[in-house]
CSV table of C-alpha atoms and ligand atoms in Angstrom, one decimal:
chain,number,residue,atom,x,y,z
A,1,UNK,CA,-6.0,159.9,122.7
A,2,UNK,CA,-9.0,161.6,123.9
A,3,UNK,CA,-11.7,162.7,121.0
A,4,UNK,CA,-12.7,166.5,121.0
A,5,UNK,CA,-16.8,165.9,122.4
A,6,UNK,CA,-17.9,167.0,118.7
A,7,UNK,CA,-16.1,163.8,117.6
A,8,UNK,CA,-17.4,161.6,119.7
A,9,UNK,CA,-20.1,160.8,117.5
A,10,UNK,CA,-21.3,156.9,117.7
A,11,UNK,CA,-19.0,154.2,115.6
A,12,UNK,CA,-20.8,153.4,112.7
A,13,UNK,CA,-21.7,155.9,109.9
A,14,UNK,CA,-23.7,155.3,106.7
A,15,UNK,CA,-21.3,155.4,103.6
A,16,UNK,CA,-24.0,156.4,100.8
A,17,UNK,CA,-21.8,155.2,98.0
A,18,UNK,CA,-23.3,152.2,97.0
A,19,UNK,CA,-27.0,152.8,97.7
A,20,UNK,CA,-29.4,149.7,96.6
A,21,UNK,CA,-30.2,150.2,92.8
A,22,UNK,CA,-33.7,148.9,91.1
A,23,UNK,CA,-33.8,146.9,87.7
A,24,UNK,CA,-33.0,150.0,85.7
A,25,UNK,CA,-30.4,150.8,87.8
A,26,UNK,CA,-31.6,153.6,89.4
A,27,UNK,CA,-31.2,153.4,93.2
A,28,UNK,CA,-34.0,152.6,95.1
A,29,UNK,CA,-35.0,155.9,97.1
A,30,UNK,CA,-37.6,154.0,99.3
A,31,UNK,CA,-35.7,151.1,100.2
A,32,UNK,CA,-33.1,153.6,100.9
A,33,UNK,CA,-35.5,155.7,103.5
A,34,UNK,CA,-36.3,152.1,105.2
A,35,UNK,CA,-32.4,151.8,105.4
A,36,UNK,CA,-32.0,155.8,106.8
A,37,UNK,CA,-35.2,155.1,109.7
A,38,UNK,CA,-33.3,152.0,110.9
A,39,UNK,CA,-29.8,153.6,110.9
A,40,UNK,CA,-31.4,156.4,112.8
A,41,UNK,CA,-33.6,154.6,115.1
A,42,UNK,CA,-30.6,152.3,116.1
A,43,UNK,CA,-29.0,155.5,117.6
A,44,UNK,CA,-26.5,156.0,114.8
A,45,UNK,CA,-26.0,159.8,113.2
A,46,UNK,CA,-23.8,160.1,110.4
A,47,UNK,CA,-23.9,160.3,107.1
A,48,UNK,CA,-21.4,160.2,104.2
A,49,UNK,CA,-21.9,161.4,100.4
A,50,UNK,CA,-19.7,163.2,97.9
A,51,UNK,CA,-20.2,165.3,94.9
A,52,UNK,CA,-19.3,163.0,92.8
A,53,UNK,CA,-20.9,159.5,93.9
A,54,UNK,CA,-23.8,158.3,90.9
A,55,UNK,CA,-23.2,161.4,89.2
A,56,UNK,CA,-25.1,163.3,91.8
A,57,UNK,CA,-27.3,160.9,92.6
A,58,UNK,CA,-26.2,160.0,96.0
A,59,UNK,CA,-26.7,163.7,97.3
A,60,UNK,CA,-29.7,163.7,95.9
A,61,UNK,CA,-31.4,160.3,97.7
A,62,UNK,CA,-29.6,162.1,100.8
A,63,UNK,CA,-31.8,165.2,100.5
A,64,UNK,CA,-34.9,162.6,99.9
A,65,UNK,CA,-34.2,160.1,102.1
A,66,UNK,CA,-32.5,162.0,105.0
A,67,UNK,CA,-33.0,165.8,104.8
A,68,UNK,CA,-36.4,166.4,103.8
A,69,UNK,CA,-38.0,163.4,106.4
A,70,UNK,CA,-35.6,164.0,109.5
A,71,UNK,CA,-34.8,166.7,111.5
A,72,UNK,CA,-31.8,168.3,111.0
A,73,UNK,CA,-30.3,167.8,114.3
A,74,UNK,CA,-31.0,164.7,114.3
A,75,UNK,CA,-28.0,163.6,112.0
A,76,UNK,CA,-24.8,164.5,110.7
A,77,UNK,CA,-23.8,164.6,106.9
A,78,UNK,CA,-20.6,164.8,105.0
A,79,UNK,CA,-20.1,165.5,101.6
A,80,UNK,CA,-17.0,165.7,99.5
A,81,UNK,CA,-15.2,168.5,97.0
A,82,UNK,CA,-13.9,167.0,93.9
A,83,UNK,CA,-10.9,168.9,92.1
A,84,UNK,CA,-10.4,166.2,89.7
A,85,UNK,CA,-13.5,166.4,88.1
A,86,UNK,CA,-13.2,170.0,87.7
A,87,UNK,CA,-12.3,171.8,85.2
A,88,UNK,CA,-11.3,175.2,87.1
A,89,UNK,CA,-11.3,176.7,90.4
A,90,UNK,CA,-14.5,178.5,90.1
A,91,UNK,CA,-16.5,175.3,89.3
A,92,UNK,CA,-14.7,173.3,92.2
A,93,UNK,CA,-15.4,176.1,94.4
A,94,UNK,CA,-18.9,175.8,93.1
A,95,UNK,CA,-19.4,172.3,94.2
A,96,UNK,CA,-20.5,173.3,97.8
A,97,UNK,CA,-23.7,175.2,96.2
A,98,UNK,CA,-24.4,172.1,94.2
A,99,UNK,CA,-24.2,169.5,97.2
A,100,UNK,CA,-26.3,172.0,99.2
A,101,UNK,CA,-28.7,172.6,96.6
A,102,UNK,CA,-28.9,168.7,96.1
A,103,UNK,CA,-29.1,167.7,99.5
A,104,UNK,CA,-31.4,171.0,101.2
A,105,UNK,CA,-29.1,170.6,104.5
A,106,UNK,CA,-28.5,174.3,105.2
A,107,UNK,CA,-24.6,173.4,106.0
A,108,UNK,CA,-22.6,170.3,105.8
A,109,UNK,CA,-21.7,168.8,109.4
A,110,UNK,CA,-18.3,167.6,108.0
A,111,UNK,CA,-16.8,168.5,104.9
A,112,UNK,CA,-13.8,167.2,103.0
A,113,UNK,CA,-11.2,167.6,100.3
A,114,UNK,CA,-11.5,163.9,98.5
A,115,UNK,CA,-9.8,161.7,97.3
A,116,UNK,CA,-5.8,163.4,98.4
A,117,UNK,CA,-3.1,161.8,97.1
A,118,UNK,CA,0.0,162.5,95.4
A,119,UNK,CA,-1.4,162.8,91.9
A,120,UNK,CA,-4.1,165.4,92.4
A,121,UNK,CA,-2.8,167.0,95.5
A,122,UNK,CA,-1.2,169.6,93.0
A,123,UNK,CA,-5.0,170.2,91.5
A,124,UNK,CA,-6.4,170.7,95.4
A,125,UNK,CA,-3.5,173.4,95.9
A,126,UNK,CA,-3.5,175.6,92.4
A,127,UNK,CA,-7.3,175.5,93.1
A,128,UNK,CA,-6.6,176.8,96.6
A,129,UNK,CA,-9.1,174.6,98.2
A,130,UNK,CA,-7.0,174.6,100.9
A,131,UNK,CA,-7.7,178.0,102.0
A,132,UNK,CA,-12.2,178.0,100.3
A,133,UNK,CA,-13.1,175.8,102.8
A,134,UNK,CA,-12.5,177.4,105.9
A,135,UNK,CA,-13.6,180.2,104.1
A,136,UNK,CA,-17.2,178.4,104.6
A,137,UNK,CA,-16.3,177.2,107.4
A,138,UNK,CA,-16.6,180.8,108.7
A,139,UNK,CA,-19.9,181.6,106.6
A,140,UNK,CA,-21.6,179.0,108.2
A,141,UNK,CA,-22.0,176.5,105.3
A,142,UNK,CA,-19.5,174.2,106.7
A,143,UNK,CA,-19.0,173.1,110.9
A,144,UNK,CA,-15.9,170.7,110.3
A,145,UNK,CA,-13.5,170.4,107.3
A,146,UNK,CA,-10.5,167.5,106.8
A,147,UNK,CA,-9.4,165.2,103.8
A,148,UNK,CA,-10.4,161.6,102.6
A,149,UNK,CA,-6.8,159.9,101.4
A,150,UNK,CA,-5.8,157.1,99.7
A,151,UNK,CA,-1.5,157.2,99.7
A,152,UNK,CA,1.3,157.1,101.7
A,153,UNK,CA,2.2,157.8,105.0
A,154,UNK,CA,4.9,160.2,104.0
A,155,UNK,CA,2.3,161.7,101.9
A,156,UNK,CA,-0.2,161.9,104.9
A,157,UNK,CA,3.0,163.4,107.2
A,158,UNK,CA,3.4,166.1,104.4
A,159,UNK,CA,-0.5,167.3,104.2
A,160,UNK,CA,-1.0,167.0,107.7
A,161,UNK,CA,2.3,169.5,108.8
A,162,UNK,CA,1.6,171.8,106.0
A,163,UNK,CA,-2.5,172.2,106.6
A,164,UNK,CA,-2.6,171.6,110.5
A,165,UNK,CA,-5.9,173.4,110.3
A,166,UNK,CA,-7.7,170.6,109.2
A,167,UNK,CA,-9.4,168.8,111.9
A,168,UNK,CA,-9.8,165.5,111.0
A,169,UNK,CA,-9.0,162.5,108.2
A,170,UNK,CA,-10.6,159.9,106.3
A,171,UNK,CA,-8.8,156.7,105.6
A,172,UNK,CA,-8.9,153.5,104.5
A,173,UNK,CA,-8.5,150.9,106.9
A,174,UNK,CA,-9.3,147.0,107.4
A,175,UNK,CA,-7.7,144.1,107.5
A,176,UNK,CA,-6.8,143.5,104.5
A,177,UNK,CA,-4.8,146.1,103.9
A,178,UNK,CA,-3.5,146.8,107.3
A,179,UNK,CA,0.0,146.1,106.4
A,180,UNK,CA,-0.2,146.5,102.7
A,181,UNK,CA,2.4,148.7,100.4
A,182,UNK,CA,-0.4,150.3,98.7
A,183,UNK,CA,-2.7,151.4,101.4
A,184,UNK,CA,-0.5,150.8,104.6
A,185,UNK,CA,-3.5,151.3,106.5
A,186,UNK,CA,-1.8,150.6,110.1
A,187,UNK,CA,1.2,153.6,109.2
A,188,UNK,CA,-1.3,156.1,107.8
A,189,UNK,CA,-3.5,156.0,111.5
A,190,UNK,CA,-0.3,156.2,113.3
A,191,UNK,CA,0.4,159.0,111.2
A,192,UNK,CA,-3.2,160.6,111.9
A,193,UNK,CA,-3.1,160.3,115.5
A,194,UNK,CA,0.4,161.1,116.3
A,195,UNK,CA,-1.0,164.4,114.8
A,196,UNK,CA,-4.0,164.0,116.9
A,197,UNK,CA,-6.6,163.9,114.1
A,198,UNK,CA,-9.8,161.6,114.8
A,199,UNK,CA,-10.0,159.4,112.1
A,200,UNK,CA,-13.2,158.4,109.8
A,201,UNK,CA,-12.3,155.2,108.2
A,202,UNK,CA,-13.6,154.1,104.9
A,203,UNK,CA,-13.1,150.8,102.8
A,204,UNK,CA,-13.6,148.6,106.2
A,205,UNK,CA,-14.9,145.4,104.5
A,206,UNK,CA,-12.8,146.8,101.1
A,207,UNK,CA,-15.5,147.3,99.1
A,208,UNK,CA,-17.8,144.1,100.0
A,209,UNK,CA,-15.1,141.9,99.4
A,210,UNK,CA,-14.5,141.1,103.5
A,211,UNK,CA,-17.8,140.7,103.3
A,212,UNK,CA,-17.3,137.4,101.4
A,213,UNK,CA,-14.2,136.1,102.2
A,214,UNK,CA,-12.2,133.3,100.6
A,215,UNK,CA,-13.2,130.2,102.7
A,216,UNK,CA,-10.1,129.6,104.7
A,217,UNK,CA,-10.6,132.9,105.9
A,218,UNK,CA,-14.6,132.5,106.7
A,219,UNK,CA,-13.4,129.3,108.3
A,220,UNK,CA,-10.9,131.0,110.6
A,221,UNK,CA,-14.0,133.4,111.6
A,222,UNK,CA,-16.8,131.2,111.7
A,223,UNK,CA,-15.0,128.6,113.9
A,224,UNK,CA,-14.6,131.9,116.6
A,225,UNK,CA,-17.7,133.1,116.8
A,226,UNK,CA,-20.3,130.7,114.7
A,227,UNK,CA,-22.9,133.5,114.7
A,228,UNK,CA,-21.2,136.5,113.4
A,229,UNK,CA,-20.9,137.6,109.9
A,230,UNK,CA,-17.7,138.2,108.2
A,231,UNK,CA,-18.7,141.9,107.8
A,232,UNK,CA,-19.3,141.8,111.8
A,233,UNK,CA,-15.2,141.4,112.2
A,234,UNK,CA,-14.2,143.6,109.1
A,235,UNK,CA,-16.2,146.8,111.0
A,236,UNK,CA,-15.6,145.5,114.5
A,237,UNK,CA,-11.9,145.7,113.5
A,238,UNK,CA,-11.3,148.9,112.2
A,239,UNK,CA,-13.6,150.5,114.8
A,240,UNK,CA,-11.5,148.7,117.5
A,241,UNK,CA,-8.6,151.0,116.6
A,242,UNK,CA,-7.6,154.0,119.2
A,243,UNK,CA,-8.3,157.6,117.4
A,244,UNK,CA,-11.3,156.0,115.1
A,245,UNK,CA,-13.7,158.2,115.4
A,246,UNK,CA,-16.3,156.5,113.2
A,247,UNK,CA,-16.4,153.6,110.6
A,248,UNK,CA,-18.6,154.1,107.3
A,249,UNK,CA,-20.1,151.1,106.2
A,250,UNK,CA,-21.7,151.4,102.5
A,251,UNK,CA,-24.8,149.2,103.0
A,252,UNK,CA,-26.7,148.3,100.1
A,253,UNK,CA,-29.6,147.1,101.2
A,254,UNK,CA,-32.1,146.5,103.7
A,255,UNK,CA,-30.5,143.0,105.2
A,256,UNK,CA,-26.9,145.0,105.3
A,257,UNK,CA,-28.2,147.5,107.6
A,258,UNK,CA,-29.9,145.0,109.8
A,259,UNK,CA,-26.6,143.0,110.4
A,260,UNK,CA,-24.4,146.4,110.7
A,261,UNK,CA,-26.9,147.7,113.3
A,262,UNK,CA,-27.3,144.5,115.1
A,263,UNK,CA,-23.1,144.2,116.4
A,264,UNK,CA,-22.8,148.1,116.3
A,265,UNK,CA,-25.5,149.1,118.7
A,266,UNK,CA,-23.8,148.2,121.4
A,267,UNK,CA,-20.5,148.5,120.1
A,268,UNK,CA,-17.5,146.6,122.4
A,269,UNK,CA,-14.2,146.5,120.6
A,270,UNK,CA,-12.2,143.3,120.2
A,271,UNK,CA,-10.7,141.5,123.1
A,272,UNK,CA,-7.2,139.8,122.7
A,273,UNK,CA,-8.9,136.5,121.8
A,274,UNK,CA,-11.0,138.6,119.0
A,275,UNK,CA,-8.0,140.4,118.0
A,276,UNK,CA,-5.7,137.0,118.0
A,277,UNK,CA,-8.9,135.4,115.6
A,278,UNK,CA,-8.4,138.5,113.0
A,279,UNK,CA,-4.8,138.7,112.9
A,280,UNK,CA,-5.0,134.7,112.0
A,281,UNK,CA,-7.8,135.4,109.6
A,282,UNK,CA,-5.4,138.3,108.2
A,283,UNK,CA,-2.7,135.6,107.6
A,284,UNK,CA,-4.9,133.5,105.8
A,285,UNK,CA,-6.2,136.0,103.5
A,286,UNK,CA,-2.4,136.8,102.6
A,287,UNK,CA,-1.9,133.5,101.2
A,288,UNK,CA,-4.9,134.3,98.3
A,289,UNK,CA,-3.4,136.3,95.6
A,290,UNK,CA,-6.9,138.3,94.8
A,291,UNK,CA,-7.4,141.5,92.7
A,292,UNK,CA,-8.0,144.2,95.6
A,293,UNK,CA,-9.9,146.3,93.8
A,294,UNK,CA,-12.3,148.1,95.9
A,295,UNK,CA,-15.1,148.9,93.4
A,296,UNK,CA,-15.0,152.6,93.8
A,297,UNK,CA,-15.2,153.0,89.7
A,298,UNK,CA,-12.6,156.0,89.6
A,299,UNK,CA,-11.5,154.6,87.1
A,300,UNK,CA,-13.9,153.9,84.5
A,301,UNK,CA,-15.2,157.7,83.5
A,302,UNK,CA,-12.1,158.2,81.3
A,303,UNK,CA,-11.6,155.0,79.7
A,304,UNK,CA,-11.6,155.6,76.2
A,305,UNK,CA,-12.4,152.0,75.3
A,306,UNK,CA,-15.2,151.6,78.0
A,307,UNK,CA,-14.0,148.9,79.8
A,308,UNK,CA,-16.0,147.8,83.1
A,309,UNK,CA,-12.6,147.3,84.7
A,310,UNK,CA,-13.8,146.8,88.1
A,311,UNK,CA,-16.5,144.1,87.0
A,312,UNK,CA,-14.0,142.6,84.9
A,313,UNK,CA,-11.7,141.8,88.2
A,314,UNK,CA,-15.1,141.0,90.1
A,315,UNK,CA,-15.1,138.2,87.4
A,316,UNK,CA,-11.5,137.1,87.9
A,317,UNK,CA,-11.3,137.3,91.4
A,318,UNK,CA,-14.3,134.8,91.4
A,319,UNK,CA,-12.1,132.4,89.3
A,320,UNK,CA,-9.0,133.3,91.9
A,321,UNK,CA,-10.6,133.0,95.5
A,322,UNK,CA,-13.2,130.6,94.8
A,323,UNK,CA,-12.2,128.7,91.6
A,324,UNK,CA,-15.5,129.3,90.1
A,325,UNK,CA,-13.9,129.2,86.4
A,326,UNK,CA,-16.9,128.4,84.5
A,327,UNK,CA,-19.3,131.0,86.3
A,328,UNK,CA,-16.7,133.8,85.8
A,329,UNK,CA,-16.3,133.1,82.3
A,330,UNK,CA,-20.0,134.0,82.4
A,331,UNK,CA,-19.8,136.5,84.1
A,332,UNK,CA,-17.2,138.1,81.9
A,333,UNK,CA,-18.8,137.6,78.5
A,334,UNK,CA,-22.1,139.4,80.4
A,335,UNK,CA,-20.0,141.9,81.2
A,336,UNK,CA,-18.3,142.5,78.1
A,337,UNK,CA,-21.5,142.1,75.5
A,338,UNK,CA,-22.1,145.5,75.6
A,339,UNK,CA,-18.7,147.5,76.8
A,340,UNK,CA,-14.9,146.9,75.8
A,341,UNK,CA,-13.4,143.5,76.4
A,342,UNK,CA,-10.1,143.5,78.7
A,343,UNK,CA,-8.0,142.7,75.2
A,344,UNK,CA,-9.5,146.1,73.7
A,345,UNK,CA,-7.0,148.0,76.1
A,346,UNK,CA,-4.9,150.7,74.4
A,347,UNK,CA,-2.7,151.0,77.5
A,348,UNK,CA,-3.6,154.9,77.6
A,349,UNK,CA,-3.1,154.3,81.2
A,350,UNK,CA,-5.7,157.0,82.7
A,351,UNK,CA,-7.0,154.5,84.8
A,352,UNK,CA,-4.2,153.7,86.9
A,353,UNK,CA,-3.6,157.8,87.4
A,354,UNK,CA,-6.9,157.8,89.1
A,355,UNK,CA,-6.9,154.5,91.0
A,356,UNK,CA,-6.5,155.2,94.3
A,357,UNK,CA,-5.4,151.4,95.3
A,358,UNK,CA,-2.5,152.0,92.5
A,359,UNK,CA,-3.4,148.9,91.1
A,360,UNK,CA,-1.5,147.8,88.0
A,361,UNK,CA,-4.3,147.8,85.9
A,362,UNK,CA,-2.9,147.6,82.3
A,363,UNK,CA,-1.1,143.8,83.7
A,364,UNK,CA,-3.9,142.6,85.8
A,365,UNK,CA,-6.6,143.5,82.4
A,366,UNK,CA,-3.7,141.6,80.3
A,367,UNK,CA,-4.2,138.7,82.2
A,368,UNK,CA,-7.9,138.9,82.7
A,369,UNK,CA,-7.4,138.4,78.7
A,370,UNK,CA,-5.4,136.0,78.5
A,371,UNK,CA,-7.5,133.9,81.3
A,372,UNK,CA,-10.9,134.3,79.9
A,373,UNK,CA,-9.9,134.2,75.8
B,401,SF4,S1,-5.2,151.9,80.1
B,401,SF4,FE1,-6.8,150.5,79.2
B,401,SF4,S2,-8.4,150.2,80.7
B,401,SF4,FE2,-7.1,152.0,81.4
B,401,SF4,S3,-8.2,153.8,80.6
B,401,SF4,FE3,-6.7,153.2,79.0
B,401,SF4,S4,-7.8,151.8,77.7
B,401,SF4,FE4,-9.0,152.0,79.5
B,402,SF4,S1,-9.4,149.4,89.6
B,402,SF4,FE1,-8.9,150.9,91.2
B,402,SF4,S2,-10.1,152.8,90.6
B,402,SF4,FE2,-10.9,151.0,89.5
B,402,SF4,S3,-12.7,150.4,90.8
B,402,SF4,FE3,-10.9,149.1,91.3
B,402,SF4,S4,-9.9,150.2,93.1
B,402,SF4,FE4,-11.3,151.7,92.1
């Protein structure tokens, strides 16, 4: 399938939704700038945000980092409405103001509905955000809309013939969840390009985790090709696929950036050996029975209890993958010292409404309980 020229933008993109924090936590603007210049100087253009990554805070290093030291030709940003978060049409509709104030871009290159799935898909349609951003698509504020989604692929079939309008999709793809129920990563492209919308994949080393795979799989990989990294075949991967337009990578930090630029710069996609080495390393990675939590902390905001579910599986998938028992048993009570303990669930289950992995969350905290009392 042949990309309209707008979309042929180069194969890596800067996911900025897990930016390098300092010791109190706050992210680290200028490491973040040294991370932008390299990006930029590599050849590389896009950037991703949203409205709702850090509370804000994401947009915000964009507009310090990006906007106010490059020129604005010179890159490509995409940000994200929210309608979960919102409390009525009027404030989602004034989420664009906000990411524009935040950022100082003047318009948003790309510009996306986020987060679609069947449980808020209602919320996008009675705050007819459907029809808003076109709307500012025509006023300028907006050059290209689409969707980020995390369902089905009758789900995607349904959005995609009843909003043919929208000119591109976000979606998680890698490895990992290439065949899976939950994601079905290999179904949903199909489905995007059989509707012939370039795809911008997210999740492609699954929140870090492919980053630092079990051993059997790293084994697999670095018997291949010695010098690459494990992230190097996650990326390569999903940017191998026909119809990806770009892959998002969500560095955080300096020595992230260097390795991502290094194999993406001159970006070749897998051969048949590559491609024979991945579906192996796939296999393997089947055979661990990990959490696949992706770290994205949907989940957290309306936790009554305030449980740090995603650090609590971080923990337990430590014990599970790499049969560190005693360091995730420290890593848990660390975790837990100052926010609810996985045993402190009330089973309210607003957590697994907004997780958009559709993990069983209320089971897997049970037996994070029962493994760490
Ligand atoms: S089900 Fe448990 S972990 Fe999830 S939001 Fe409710 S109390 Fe928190
Ligand atoms: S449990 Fe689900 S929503 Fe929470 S961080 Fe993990 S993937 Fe995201």
């Amino acid at each position: 399938m042949a990309l309209h020229p707008f979309f042929q933008t180069p194969k890596l993109g800067f996911g900025l939704m897990r930016l390098p924090k300092d010791a109190d936590g706050a992210i680290d603007v200028e490491q973040v700038k040294d991370m932008v210049d390299l990006f930029l100087a590599s050849g590389f253009t896009y950037f991703d945000t949203a409205y709702v990554y850090d509370g804000g805070q994401s947009e915000i290093t964009a507009g310090k980092a990006l906007v106010a030291r490059h020129r604005r030709d010179s890159f490509t940003l995409a940000t994200k409405v929210n309608a979960r978060v919102s409390p009525s049409k009027e404030e989602a509709e004034r989420q664009l103001l906000t990411s524009l104030e935040r950022t100082g871009a003047e318009y948003f290159d790309y510009y996306l509905l986020h987060a679609l799935g069947s449980g808020n898909a209602p919320k996008y349609a009675e705050y007819k955000l459907w029809d808003y951003v076109p709307r500012m698509k025509e006023k300028g504020l907006v050059r290209h809309w689409g969707f980020s989604f995390h369902d089905s692929p009758e789900m995607l079939e349904k959005l995609l013939s009843e909003h043919p309008d929208a000119e591109f999709v976000q979606l998680q793809i890698n490895y990992a969840d290439w065949e899976s129920a939950s994601v079905a990563s290999r179904r949903n492209l199909e489905v995007a390009r059989a509707h012939g919308k370039p795809v911008i994949v997210m999740e492609p080393v699954r929140g870090g985790a492919l980053a630092d795979p079990p051993r059997r799989v790293r084994d697999i990989l670095t018997a291949a090709e010695p010098q690459a990294s494990p992230a190097s075949w996650a990326i390569r991967f999903a940017a191998s696929q026909e119809g990806v337009m770009t892959v998002l990578s969500g560095m955080s930090s300096m020595a992230q950036m260097r390795d991502n630029v290094s194999f993406m710069k001159d970006f070749r996609p897998f051969s048949a050996g590559e491609a024979a080495v991945m579906e192996n390393a796939r296999q393997a990675l089947l055979s661990v029975n990990s959490i696949p939590c992706t770290g994205c902390r949907y989940c957290t905001d309306g936790c009554p209890m305030q449980i740090r579910i995603p650090d609590i599986f971080t923990a337990r998938n430590r014990d599970i993958i790499f049969g560190q028992t005693e360091a995730a048993r420290s890593m848990y009570s660390r975790i837990t010292r100052d926010s609810g303990a996985a045993d402190q669930c009330v089973a309210c289950g607003q957590c697994e409404g907004a997780c958009p992995q559709k993990l069983p969350i209320i089971e897997l905290l049970r037996q994070a309980a029962e493994a760490f009392a």
